mmCIF file of C-alpha atoms in Angstrom:
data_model
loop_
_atom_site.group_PDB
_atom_site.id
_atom_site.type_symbol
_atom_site.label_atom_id
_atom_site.label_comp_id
_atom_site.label_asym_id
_atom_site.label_seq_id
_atom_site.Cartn_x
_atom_site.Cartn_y
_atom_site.Cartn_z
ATOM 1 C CA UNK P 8 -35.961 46.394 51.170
ATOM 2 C CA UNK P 9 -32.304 48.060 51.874
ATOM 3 C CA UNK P 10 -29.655 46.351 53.406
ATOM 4 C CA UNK P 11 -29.648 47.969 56.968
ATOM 5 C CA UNK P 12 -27.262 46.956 60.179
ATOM 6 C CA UNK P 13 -27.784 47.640 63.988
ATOM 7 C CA UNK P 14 -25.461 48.227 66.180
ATOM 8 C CA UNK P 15 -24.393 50.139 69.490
ATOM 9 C CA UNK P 16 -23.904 53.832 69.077
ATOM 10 C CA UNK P 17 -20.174 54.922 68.703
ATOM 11 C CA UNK P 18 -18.811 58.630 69.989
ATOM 12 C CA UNK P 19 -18.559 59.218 66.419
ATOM 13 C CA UNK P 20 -22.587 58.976 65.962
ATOM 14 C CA UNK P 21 -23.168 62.010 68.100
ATOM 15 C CA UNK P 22 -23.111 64.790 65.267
ATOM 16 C CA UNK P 23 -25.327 62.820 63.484
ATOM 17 C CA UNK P 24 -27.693 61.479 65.881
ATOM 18 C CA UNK P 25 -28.760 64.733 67.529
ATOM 19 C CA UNK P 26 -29.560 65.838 63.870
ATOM 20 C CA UNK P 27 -31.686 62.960 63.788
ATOM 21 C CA UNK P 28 -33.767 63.687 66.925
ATOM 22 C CA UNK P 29 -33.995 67.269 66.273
ATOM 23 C CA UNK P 30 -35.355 67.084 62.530
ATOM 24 C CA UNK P 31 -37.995 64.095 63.805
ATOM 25 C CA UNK P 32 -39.411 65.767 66.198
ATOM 26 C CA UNK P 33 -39.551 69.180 64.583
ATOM 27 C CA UNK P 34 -41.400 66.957 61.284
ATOM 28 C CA UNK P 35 -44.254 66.646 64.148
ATOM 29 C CA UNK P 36 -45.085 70.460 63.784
ATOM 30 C CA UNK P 37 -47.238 70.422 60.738
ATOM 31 C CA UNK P 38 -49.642 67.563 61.825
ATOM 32 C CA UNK P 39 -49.332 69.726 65.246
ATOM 33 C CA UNK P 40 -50.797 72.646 63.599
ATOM 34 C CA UNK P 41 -53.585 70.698 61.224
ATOM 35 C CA UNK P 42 -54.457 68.991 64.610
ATOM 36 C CA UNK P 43 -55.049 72.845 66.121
ATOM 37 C CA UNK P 44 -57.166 73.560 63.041
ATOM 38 C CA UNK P 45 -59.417 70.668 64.005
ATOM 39 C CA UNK P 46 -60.414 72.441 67.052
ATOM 40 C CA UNK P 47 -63.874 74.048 67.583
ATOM 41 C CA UNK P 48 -61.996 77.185 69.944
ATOM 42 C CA UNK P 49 -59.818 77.845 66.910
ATOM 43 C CA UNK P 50 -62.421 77.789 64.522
ATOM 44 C CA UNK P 51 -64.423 80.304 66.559
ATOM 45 C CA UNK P 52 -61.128 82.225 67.234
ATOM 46 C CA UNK P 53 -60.443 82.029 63.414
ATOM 47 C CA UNK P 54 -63.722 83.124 62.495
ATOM 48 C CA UNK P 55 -64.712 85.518 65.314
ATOM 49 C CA UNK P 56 -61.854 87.767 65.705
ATOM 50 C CA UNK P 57 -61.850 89.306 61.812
ATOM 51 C CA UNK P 58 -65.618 89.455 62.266
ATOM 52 C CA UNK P 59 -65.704 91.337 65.158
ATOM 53 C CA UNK P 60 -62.778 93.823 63.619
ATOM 54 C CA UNK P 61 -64.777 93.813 60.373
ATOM 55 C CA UNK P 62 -68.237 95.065 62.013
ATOM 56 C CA UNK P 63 -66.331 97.626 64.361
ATOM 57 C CA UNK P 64 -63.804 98.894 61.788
ATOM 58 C CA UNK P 65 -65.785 98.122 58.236
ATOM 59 C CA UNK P 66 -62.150 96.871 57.318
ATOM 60 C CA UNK P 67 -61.813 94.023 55.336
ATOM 61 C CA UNK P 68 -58.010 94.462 55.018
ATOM 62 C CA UNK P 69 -57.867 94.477 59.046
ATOM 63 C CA UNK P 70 -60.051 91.095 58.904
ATOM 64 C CA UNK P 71 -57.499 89.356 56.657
ATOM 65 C CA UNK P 72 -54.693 90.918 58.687
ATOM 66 C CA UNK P 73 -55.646 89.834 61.740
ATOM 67 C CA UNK P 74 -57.048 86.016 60.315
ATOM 68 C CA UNK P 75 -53.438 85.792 59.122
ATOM 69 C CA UNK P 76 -51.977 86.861 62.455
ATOM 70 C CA UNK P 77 -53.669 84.051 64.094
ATOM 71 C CA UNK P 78 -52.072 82.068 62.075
ATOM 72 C CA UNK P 79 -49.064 82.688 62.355
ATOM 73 C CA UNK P 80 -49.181 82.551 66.089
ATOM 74 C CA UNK P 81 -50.943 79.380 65.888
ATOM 75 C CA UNK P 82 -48.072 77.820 63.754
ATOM 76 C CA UNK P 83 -45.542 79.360 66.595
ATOM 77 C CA UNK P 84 -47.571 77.585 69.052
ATOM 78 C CA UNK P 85 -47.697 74.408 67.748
ATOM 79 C CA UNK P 86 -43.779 74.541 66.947
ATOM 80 C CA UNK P 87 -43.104 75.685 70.641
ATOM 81 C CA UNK P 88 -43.576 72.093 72.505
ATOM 82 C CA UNK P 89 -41.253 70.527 70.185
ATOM 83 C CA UNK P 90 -38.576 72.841 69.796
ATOM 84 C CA UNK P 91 -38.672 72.773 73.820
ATOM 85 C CA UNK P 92 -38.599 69.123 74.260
ATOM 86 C CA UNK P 93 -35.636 69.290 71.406
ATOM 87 C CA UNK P 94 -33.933 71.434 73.632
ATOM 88 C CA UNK P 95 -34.542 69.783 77.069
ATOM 89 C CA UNK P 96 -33.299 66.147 75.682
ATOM 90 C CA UNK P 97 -30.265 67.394 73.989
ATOM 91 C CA UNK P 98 -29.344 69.188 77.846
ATOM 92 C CA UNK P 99 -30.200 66.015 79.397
ATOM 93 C CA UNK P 100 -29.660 62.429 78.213
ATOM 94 C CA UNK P 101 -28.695 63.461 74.842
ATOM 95 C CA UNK P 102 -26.310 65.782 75.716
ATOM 96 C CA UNK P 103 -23.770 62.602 76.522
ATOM 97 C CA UNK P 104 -25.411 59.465 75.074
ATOM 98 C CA UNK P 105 -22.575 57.152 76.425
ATOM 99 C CA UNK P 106 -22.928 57.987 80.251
ATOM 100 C CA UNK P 107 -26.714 58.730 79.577
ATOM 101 C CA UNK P 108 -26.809 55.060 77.950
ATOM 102 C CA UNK P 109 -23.433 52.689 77.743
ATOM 103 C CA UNK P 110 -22.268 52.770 81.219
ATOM 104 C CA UNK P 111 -24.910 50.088 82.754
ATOM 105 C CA UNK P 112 -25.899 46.637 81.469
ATOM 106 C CA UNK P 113 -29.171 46.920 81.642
ATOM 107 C CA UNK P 114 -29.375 49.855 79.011
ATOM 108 C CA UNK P 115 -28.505 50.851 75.830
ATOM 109 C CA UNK P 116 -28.309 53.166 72.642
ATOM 110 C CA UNK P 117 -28.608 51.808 68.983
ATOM 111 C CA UNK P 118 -28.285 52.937 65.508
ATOM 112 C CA UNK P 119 -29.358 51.850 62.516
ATOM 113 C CA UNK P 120 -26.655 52.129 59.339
ATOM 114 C CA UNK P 121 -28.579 51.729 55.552
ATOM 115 C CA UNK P 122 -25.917 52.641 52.799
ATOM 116 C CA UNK P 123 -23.291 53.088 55.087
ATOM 117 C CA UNK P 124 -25.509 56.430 56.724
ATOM 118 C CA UNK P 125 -26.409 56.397 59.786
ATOM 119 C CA UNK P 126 -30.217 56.193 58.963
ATOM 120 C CA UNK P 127 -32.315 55.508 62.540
ATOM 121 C CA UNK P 128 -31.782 55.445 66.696
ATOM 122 C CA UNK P 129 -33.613 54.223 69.104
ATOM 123 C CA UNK P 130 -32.501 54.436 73.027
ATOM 124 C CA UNK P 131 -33.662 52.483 76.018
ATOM 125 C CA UNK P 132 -33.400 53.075 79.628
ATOM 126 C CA UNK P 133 -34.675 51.010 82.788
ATOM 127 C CA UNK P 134 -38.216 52.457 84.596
ATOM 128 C CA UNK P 135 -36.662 53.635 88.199
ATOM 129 C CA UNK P 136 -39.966 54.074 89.389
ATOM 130 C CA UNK P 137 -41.765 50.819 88.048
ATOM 131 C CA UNK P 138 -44.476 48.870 90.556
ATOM 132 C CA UNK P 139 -43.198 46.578 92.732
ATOM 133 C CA UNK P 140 -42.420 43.363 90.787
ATOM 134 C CA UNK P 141 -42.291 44.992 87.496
ATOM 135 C CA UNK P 142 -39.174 45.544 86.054
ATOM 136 C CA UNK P 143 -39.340 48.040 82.569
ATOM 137 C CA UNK P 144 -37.396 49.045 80.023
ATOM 138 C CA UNK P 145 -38.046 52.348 78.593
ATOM 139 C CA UNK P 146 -37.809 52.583 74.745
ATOM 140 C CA UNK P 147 -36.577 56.521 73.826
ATOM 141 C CA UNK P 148 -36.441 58.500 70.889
ATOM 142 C CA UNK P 149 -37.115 56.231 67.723
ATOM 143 C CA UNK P 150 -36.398 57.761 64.740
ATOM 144 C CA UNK P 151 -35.708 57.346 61.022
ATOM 145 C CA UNK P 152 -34.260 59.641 58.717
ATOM 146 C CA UNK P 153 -37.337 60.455 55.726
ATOM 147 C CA UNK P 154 -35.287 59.261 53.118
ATOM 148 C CA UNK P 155 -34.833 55.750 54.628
ATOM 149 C CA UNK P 156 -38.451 55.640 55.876
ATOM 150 C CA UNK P 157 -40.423 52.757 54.669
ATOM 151 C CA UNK P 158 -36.980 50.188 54.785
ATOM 152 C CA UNK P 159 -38.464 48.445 58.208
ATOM 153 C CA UNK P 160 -35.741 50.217 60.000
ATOM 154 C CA UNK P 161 -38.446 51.615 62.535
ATOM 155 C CA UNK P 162 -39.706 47.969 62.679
ATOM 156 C CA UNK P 163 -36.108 46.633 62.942
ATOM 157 C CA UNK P 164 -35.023 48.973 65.481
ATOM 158 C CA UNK P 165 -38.095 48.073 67.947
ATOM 159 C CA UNK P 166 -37.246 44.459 67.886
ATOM 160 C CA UNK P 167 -34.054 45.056 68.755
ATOM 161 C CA UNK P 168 -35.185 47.067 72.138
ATOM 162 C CA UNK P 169 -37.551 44.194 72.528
ATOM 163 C CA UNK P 170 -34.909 41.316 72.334
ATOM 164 C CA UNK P 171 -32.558 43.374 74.403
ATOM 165 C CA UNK P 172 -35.060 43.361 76.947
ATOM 166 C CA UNK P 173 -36.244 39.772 76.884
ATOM 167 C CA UNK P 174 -32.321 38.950 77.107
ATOM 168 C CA UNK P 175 -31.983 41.319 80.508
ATOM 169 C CA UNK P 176 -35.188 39.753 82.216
ATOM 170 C CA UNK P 177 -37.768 42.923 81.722
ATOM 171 C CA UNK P 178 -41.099 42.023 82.230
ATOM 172 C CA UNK P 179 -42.534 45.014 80.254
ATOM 173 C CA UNK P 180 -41.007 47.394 77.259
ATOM 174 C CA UNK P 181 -42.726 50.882 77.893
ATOM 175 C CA UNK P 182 -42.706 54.265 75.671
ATOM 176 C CA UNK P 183 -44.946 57.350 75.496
ATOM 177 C CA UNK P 184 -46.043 58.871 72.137
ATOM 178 C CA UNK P 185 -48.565 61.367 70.861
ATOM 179 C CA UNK P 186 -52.035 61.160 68.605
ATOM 180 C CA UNK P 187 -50.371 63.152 66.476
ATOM 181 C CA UNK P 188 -47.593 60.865 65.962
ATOM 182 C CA UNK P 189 -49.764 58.513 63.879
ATOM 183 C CA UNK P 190 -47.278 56.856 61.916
ATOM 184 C CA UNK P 191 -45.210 55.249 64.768
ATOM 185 C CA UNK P 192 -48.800 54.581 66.965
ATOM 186 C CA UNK P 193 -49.711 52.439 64.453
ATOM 187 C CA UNK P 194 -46.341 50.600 64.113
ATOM 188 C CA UNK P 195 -46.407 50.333 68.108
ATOM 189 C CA UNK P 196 -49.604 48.881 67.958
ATOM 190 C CA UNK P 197 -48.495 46.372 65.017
ATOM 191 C CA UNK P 198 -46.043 44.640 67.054
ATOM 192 C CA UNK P 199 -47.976 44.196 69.837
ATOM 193 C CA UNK P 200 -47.666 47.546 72.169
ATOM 194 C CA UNK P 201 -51.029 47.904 73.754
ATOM 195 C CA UNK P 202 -52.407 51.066 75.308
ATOM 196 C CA UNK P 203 -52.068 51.200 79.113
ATOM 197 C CA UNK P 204 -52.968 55.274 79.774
ATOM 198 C CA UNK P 205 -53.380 58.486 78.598
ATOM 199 C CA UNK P 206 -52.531 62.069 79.874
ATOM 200 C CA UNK P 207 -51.072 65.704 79.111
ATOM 201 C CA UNK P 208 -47.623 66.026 78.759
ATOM 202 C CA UNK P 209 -47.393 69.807 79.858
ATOM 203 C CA UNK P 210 -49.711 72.747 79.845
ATOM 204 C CA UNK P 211 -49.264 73.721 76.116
ATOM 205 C CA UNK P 212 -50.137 70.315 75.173
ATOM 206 C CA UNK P 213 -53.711 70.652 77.531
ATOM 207 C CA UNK P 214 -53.788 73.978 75.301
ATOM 208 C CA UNK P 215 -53.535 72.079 72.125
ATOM 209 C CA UNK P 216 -55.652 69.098 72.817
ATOM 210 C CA UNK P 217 -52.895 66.744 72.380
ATOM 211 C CA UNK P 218 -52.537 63.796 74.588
ATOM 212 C CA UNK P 219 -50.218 61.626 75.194
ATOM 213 C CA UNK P 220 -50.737 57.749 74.832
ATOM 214 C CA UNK P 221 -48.792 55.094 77.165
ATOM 215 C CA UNK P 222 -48.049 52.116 75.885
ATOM 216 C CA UNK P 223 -46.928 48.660 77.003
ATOM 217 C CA UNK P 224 -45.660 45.144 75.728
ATOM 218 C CA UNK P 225 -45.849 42.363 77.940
ATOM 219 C CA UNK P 226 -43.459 39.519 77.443
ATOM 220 C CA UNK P 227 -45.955 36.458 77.944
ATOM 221 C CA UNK P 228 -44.627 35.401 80.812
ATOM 222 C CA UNK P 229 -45.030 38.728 82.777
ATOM 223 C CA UNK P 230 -48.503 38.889 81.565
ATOM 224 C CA UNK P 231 -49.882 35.585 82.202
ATOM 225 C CA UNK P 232 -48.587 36.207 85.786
ATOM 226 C CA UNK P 233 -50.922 39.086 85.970
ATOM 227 C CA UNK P 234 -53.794 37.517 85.254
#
């Protein structure tokens, strides 16, 4: 395993870190776009449009034409969520990661450096609108550079969000991921995450069939107190 080191993220990250984000979530397009594939409405789109063209034109150029058409358009489809959500963070919270993140004790922005790179981030920010007696920690926009992937700097970076947390007093570390984000479900899920709800992020995501999955740790405390 590489020699990797956490730390807080520095104005001179910034360059580098939004490159990060952008390229991780715009990796999710292509298992996006098999997902779509899976569907029975785009098989029946897939196979029913050329056929219909083909039986009222006797073209089977236009067929091919227009089976390749929907492809294309179903590609652009499947990129659109992503490239919007790219956009939306890096106007938002991205746009200034210090004020978004460094100005308040109780949240924080990490990177992780392998090789002297700057190779993985992870950001958390407290729940505003958590349930009475619940105080959470939101865990943002994990992500590893592909070269570095399989280092345990996805694994590494998690703890740290979870020991930050413990040290502040949350009762609960919370995030929000996709099914077609398989690779970090599973590593959620492997440290102990557990699946608290389920919806649609936006209307193009009801479109696609992709839900989102909320997930939650419990300190032990917080949840023996529940029961």
């Amino acid at each position: 395993m590489a020699i990797h080191h956490i730390r807080k993220y520095q104005e001179t990250d910034h360059k580098r870190v939004l490159d990060l984000f952008s390229k991780g979530m715009i990796e999710h397009v292509p298992a996006t776009f098999r997902h779509m594939l899976k569907l029975p409405q785009t098989f029946l789109l897939l196979l029913g449009v050329p056929v219909t063209l083909l039986l009222a034109s006797g073209s089977w150029l236009l067929a091919l034409v227009s089976d390749v058409t929907l492809l294309v358009f179903l590609w652009m489809l499947a990129r659109h969520p992503w490239r919007q959500y790219v956009v939306e963070c890096l106007q938002t919270d991205l746009a200034d990661v210090t004020k978004s993140y460094l100005r308040a004790r109780d949240s924080c922005f990490w990177v992780a450096e392998s090789g002297g790179q700057v190779a993985g981030i992870v950001g958390a920010l407290p729940v505003k609108d958590a349930h009475p007696g619940r105080k959470q920690l939101q865990l943002f926009h994990l992500s590893v550079a592909l070269e570095h992937r399989g280092e345990g700097l996805g694994k590494a970076l998690v703890m740290t969000v979870l020991q930050f947390a413990r040290t502040q007093g949350y009762s609960e570390v919370v995030l929000d991921t996709t099914i077609v984000q398989e690779a970090a479900l599973t590593l959620y899920l492997r440290m102990g995450f557990q699946k608290t709800g389920e919806y649609f992020f936006d209307k193009v995501f009801r479109l696609l069939g992709i839900y989102t999955i909320h997930l939650t740790y419990f300190f032990p405390s917080a949840q023996e107190g529940s029961l």
